[in-house]
PDB file of C-alpha atoms in Angstrom:
ATOM      1  CA  MET A   1     145.908  98.646  -8.320  1.00 48.00           C
ATOM      2  CA  ALA A   2     149.113  96.375  -8.773  1.00 46.00           C
ATOM      3  CA  GLU A   3     151.075  99.118 -11.178  1.00 48.00           C
ATOM      4  CA  GLN A   4     149.774 102.054  -9.142  1.00 50.00           C
ATOM      5  CA  LEU A   5     151.422  99.987  -5.953  1.00 45.00           C
ATOM      6  CA  THR A   6     154.720  99.370  -8.305  1.00 50.00           C
ATOM      7  CA  ARG A   7     154.733 103.003  -9.092  1.00 50.00           C
ATOM      8  CA  ALA A   8     154.410 104.037  -5.428  1.00 49.00           C
ATOM      9  CA  THR A   9     157.306 101.504  -4.103  1.00 56.00           C
ATOM     10  CA  ARG A  10     159.695 103.103  -6.598  1.00 55.00           C
ATOM     11  CA  ALA A  11     158.709 106.973  -5.641  1.00 80.00           C
ATOM     12  CA  ALA A  12     162.009 107.537  -3.608  1.00 92.00           C
ATOM     13  CA  ARG A  13     165.273 108.693  -4.789  1.00 94.00           C
ATOM     14  CA  GLY A  14     167.932 110.509  -2.718  1.00 96.00           C
ATOM     15  CA  VAL A  15     171.965 110.742  -2.389  1.00 96.00           C
ATOM     16  CA  LEU A  16     174.371 108.604  -0.137  1.00 97.00           C
ATOM     17  CA  PHE A  17     177.292 110.359   0.679  1.00 97.00           C
ATOM     18  CA  VAL A  18     180.307 108.610   2.552  1.00 97.00           C
ATOM     19  CA  HIS A  19     182.062 111.114   3.847  1.00 97.00           C
ATOM     20  CA  SER A  20     185.094 109.046   5.341  1.00 97.00           C
ATOM     21  CA  SER A  21     185.543 105.123   5.565  1.00 97.00           C
ATOM     22  CA  PRO A  22     188.447 103.022   5.948  1.00 97.00           C
ATOM     23  CA  ARG A  23     189.597 101.247   2.849  1.00 96.00           C
ATOM     24  CA  ALA A  24     188.764  97.987   4.448  1.00 96.00           C
ATOM     25  CA  ILE A  25     185.142  98.568   5.204  1.00 96.00           C
ATOM     26  CA  CYS A  26     184.520 100.155   1.714  1.00 97.00           C
ATOM     27  CA  PRO A  27     182.969  96.819  -0.032  1.00 97.00           C
ATOM     28  CA  HIS A  28     181.015  96.335   3.273  1.00 97.00           C
ATOM     29  CA  LEU A  29     179.429  99.677   2.852  1.00 97.00           C
ATOM     30  CA  GLU A  30     178.616  98.861  -0.903  1.00 97.00           C
ATOM     31  CA  TRP A  31     177.411  95.547  -0.153  1.00 97.00           C
ATOM     32  CA  ALA A  32     175.151  96.631   2.911  1.00 96.00           C
ATOM     33  CA  ALA A  33     173.942  99.272   0.536  1.00 97.00           C
ATOM     34  CA  GLY A  34     172.779  96.792  -2.338  1.00 96.00           C
ATOM     35  CA  ARG A  35     171.239  94.787   0.100  1.00 96.00           C
ATOM     36  CA  THR A  36     168.917  97.586   1.376  1.00 95.00           C
ATOM     37  CA  LEU A  37     168.238  98.629  -2.047  1.00 95.00           C
ATOM     38  CA  GLY A  38     167.862  95.254  -3.736  1.00 94.00           C
ATOM     39  CA  VAL A  39     170.183  96.084  -6.447  1.00 94.00           C
ATOM     40  CA  PRO A  40     174.176  95.578  -6.383  1.00 95.00           C
ATOM     41  CA  VAL A  41     175.829  98.710  -6.164  1.00 95.00           C
ATOM     42  CA  ASN A  42     179.302  99.876  -7.033  1.00 95.00           C
ATOM     43  CA  PHE A  43     180.298 103.173  -5.261  1.00 97.00           C
ATOM     44  CA  ASP A  44     182.935 105.299  -7.145  1.00 96.00           C
ATOM     45  CA  TRP A  45     185.738 105.358  -4.163  1.00 97.00           C
ATOM     46  CA  GLN A  46     188.185 108.433  -4.206  1.00 96.00           C
ATOM     47  CA  GLU A  47     190.829 109.312  -1.485  1.00 95.00           C
ATOM     48  CA  GLN A  48     189.505 111.546   1.394  1.00 95.00           C
ATOM     49  CA  PRO A  49     191.886 114.296   2.090  1.00 94.00           C
ATOM     50  CA  VAL A  50     190.640 115.207   5.119  1.00 92.00           C
ATOM     51  CA  LEU A  51     191.351 112.315   6.839  1.00 93.00           C
ATOM     52  CA  ARG A  52     194.445 110.533   5.396  1.00 92.00           C
ATOM     53  CA  GLY A  53     194.137 106.859   4.534  1.00 93.00           C
ATOM     54  CA  SER A  54     190.136 106.852   4.420  1.00 96.00           C
ATOM     55  CA  MET A  55     187.820 107.130   1.197  1.00 97.00           C
ATOM     56  CA  ARG A  56     184.767 109.013   0.173  1.00 97.00           C
ATOM     57  CA  ALA A  57     181.933 108.337  -1.849  1.00 97.00           C
ATOM     58  CA  GLU A  58     178.622 109.864  -3.610  1.00 96.00           C
ATOM     59  CA  PHE A  59     176.035 107.301  -4.851  1.00 97.00           C
ATOM     60  CA  VAL A  60     172.613 108.853  -6.087  1.00 96.00           C
ATOM     61  CA  TRP A  61     169.734 105.863  -5.243  1.00 96.00           C
ATOM     62  CA  GLU A  62     166.345 105.066  -5.933  1.00 94.00           C
ATOM     63  CA  GLY A  63     163.889 102.870  -4.570  1.00 93.00           C
ATOM     64  CA  ALA A  64     161.056 102.432  -2.129  1.00 93.00           C
ATOM     65  CA  GLN A  65     159.957 105.342  -0.098  1.00 92.00           C
ATOM     66  CA  GLY A  66     161.534 104.738   3.564  1.00 93.00           C
ATOM     67  CA  ASP A  67     164.955 103.423   1.735  1.00 96.00           C
ATOM     68  CA  GLY A  68     166.918 106.307   3.314  1.00 96.00           C
ATOM     69  CA  ALA A  69     166.062 105.319   6.778  1.00 96.00           C
ATOM     70  CA  ARG A  70     166.865 101.869   5.545  1.00 97.00           C
ATOM     71  CA  LEU A  71     170.159 102.776   4.545  1.00 97.00           C
ATOM     72  CA  ALA A  72     171.153 104.920   7.465  1.00 97.00           C
ATOM     73  CA  SER A  73     170.418 102.166   9.421  1.00 97.00           C
ATOM     74  CA  ALA A  74     172.294  99.648   7.787  1.00 96.00           C
ATOM     75  CA  LEU A  75     175.203 102.184   7.392  1.00 96.00           C
ATOM     76  CA  ARG A  76     175.224 103.615  11.253  1.00 92.00           C
ATOM     77  CA  GLY A  77     176.969 100.314  13.065  1.00 85.00           C
ATOM     78  CA  TRP A  78     180.215 100.551  11.045  1.00 87.00           C
ATOM     79  CA  ASP A  79     183.324 102.504  13.340  1.00 84.00           C
ATOM     80  CA  HIS A  80     184.719 105.100  11.919  1.00 94.00           C
ATOM     81  CA  VAL A  81     182.511 105.973   8.948  1.00 97.00           C
ATOM     82  CA  ARG A  82     181.026 109.468   8.470  1.00 97.00           C
ATOM     83  CA  PHE A  83     177.850 109.716   6.314  1.00 98.00           C
ATOM     84  CA  GLU A  84     174.671 111.560   5.174  1.00 97.00           C
ATOM     85  CA  VAL A  85     171.798 109.931   3.462  1.00 97.00           C
ATOM     86  CA  SER A  86     168.962 111.866   1.971  1.00 96.00           C
ATOM     87  CA  GLU A  87     165.833 111.035   0.827  1.00 96.00           C
ATOM     88  CA  ASP A  88     164.040 113.521  -1.355  1.00 94.00           C
ATOM     89  CA  PRO A  89     160.120 114.383  -0.890  1.00 90.00           C
ATOM     90  CA  GLY A  90     157.566 112.404  -2.735  1.00 84.00           C
ATOM     91  CA  PRO A  91     153.819 111.866  -3.259  1.00 80.00           C
ATOM     92  CA  GLY A  92     152.692 111.923   0.416  1.00 79.00           C
ATOM     93  CA  SER A  93     156.369 111.956   2.278  1.00 82.00           C
ATOM     94  CA  ASP A  94     158.435 114.747   3.372  1.00 88.00           C
ATOM     95  CA  GLY A  95     162.037 114.894   2.252  1.00 94.00           C
ATOM     96  CA  ALA A  96     164.162 113.711   5.047  1.00 96.00           C
ATOM     97  CA  ARG A  97     168.493 113.685   5.970  1.00 97.00           C
ATOM     98  CA  TRP A  98     169.998 111.314   8.275  1.00 97.00           C
ATOM     99  CA  MET A  99     173.642 112.352   9.537  1.00 97.00           C
ATOM    100  CA  HIS A 100     176.302 109.975  11.328  1.00 97.00           C
ATOM    101  CA  THR A 101     179.380 110.432  12.632  1.00 97.00           C
ATOM    102  CA  PRO A 102     181.783 107.958  14.818  1.00 95.00           C
ATOM    103  CA  ALA A 103     181.394 110.385  17.900  1.00 95.00           C
ATOM    104  CA  LEU A 104     177.697 111.798  17.795  1.00 96.00           C
ATOM    105  CA  GLY A 105     175.934 108.975  16.229  1.00 95.00           C
ATOM    106  CA  ILE A 106     172.801 109.391  14.001  1.00 96.00           C
ATOM    107  CA  HIS A 107     170.892 112.585  13.452  1.00 96.00           C
ATOM    108  CA  PHE A 108     167.644 112.814  11.581  1.00 97.00           C
ATOM    109  CA  ALA A 109     165.858 115.756  10.327  1.00 95.00           C
ATOM    110  CA  GLN A 110     162.791 116.161   8.400  1.00 94.00           C
ATOM    111  CA  THR A 111     163.539 118.472   5.059  1.00 93.00           C
ATOM    112  CA  ASP A 112     161.760 120.561   2.779  1.00 89.00           C
ATOM    113  CA  SER A 113     161.973 120.955  -0.965  1.00 85.00           C
ATOM    114  CA  ALA A 114     165.152 122.616  -0.891  1.00 86.00           C
ATOM    115  CA  GLY A 115     167.137 120.426   1.233  1.00 86.00           C
ATOM    116  CA  ASN A 116     166.824 122.580   4.516  1.00 90.00           C
ATOM    117  CA  ALA A 117     166.068 120.971   7.671  1.00 92.00           C
ATOM    118  CA  VAL A 118     162.433 121.457   9.041  1.00 93.00           C
ATOM    119  CA  VAL A 119     161.798 121.803  12.764  1.00 94.00           C
ATOM    120  CA  PRO A 120     158.474 120.732  13.548  1.00 93.00           C
ATOM    121  CA  GLU A 121     156.286 123.030  16.010  1.00 95.00           C
ATOM    122  CA  ASP A 122     156.241 120.208  18.895  1.00 96.00           C
ATOM    123  CA  ARG A 123     160.135 120.046  18.813  1.00 95.00           C
ATOM    124  CA  VAL A 124     160.028 124.058  18.871  1.00 95.00           C
ATOM    125  CA  ARG A 125     157.435 124.107  22.025  1.00 96.00           C
ATOM    126  CA  TYR A 126     159.808 121.403  23.810  1.00 96.00           C
ATOM    127  CA  ALA A 127     162.776 123.671  23.158  1.00 95.00           C
ATOM    128  CA  MET A 128     160.878 126.386  24.627  1.00 95.00           C
ATOM    129  CA  GLU A 129     159.810 124.446  27.240  1.00 96.00           C
ATOM    130  CA  LEU A 130     163.140 122.927  28.387  1.00 94.00           C
ATOM    131  CA  ALA A 131     164.769 126.735  28.160  1.00 95.00           C
ATOM    132  CA  GLY A 132     162.411 128.740  30.099  1.00 94.00           C
ATOM    133  CA  HIS A 133     163.322 132.135  30.190  1.00 95.00           C
ATOM    134  CA  ASP A 134     167.029 131.338  29.391  1.00 95.00           C
ATOM    135  CA  PRO A 135     167.828 132.247  25.688  1.00 95.00           C
ATOM    136  CA  LEU A 136     170.959 130.246  25.884  1.00 96.00           C
ATOM    137  CA  GLU A 137     169.547 126.879  26.761  1.00 96.00           C
ATOM    138  CA  LEU A 138     166.823 127.987  24.034  1.00 96.00           C
ATOM    139  CA  HIS A 139     169.735 128.470  21.531  1.00 95.00           C
ATOM    140  CA  ARG A 140     171.523 125.018  22.481  1.00 96.00           C
ATOM    141  CA  GLU A 141     168.176 123.158  22.052  1.00 95.00           C
ATOM    142  CA  LEU A 142     167.614 124.711  18.731  1.00 94.00           C
ATOM    143  CA  ARG A 143     170.990 123.946  17.454  1.00 95.00           C
ATOM    144  CA  LEU A 144     170.412 120.192  18.699  1.00 94.00           C
ATOM    145  CA  ALA A 145     167.143 120.140  16.684  1.00 94.00           C
ATOM    146  CA  LEU A 146     168.924 121.570  13.670  1.00 94.00           C
ATOM    147  CA  GLY A 147     171.789 119.007  14.237  1.00 94.00           C
ATOM    148  CA  GLN A 148     174.228 121.592  14.174  1.00 95.00           C
ATOM    149  CA  ALA A 149     177.138 119.488  15.915  1.00 96.00           C
ATOM    150  CA  TRP A 150     176.782 117.018  13.199  1.00 95.00           C
ATOM    151  CA  ASP A 151     176.747 119.589  10.770  1.00 95.00           C
ATOM    152  CA  ASP A 152     180.237 121.128  12.297  1.00 95.00           C
ATOM    153  CA  GLU A 153     181.787 117.835  12.071  1.00 95.00           C
ATOM    154  CA  LEU A 154     180.758 116.844   8.632  1.00 95.00           C
ATOM    155  CA  GLU A 155     181.608 120.397   6.960  1.00 94.00           C
ATOM    156  CA  PRO A 156     184.977 119.719   6.430  1.00 94.00           C
ATOM    157  CA  PHE A 157     184.695 116.296   4.990  1.00 94.00           C
ATOM    158  CA  ARG A 158     181.700 117.638   2.590  1.00 92.00           C
ATOM    159  CA  HIS A 159     184.205 120.371   0.751  1.00 89.00           C
ATOM    160  CA  ALA A 160     186.926 117.493   0.276  1.00 77.00           C
ATOM    161  CA  SER A 161     186.808 118.267  -3.406  1.00 62.00           C
ATOM    162  CA  ASP A 162     187.634 121.766  -2.811  1.00 64.00           C
ATOM    163  CA  PHE A 163     191.480 120.027  -1.426  1.00 55.00           C
ATOM    164  CA  ALA A 164     191.725 118.684  -5.167  1.00 50.00           C
ATOM    165  CA  PRO A 165     194.635 120.039  -6.809  1.00 48.00           C
ATOM    166  CA  VAL A 166     193.920 122.665  -9.471  1.00 42.00           C
ATOM    167  CA  VAL A 167     195.440 122.414 -12.975  1.00 41.00           C
ATOM    168  CA  TRP A 168     196.246 126.021 -14.608  1.00 42.00           C
ATOM    169  CA  MET A 169     195.752 126.334 -18.195  1.00 45.00           C
ATOM    170  CA  HIS A 170     197.730 129.072 -19.991  1.00 45.00           C
ATOM    171  CA  GLN A 171     197.274 130.251 -23.285  1.00 49.00           C
ATOM    172  CA  VAL A 172     200.739 130.736 -24.915  1.00 49.00           C
ATOM    173  CA  GLY A 173     201.313 133.018 -28.018  1.00 48.00           C
TER     174      GLY A 173
END
């Protein structure tokens, strides 16, 4: 029984994307993530070309089911930090993604095995009830349920590596 419990507590993994953070806050984010996961962590920080003076990092984590939510909670209070936390689906648990921006706060979405946001039936029904016969209001509610505003704000930061300089190699001779 104890061995089974130990395996269950290590059943989760995911990725933390810090899309932008002021330099001074970077060590604090590492400390918060390490404290949450119960192990010291070191992120490979890189310049964030989308927002001058900020840094970005990606960190693959392993831990207990629910650690994704705990990571998102630990990081959400830092000013000027944009991040995403994903937790892969596991035995008895759905996948999840948390997106955070300074302007919008945090958004949670259940995810499928491919990482797509899943909107539960009760949320769709709620959107339909609020919208009534107004298709624009239904569209607005579904965009909210999917976290579209968060995706829109984070998208340029997600593609930061696209801005890296390209080195072309030419064959001579």
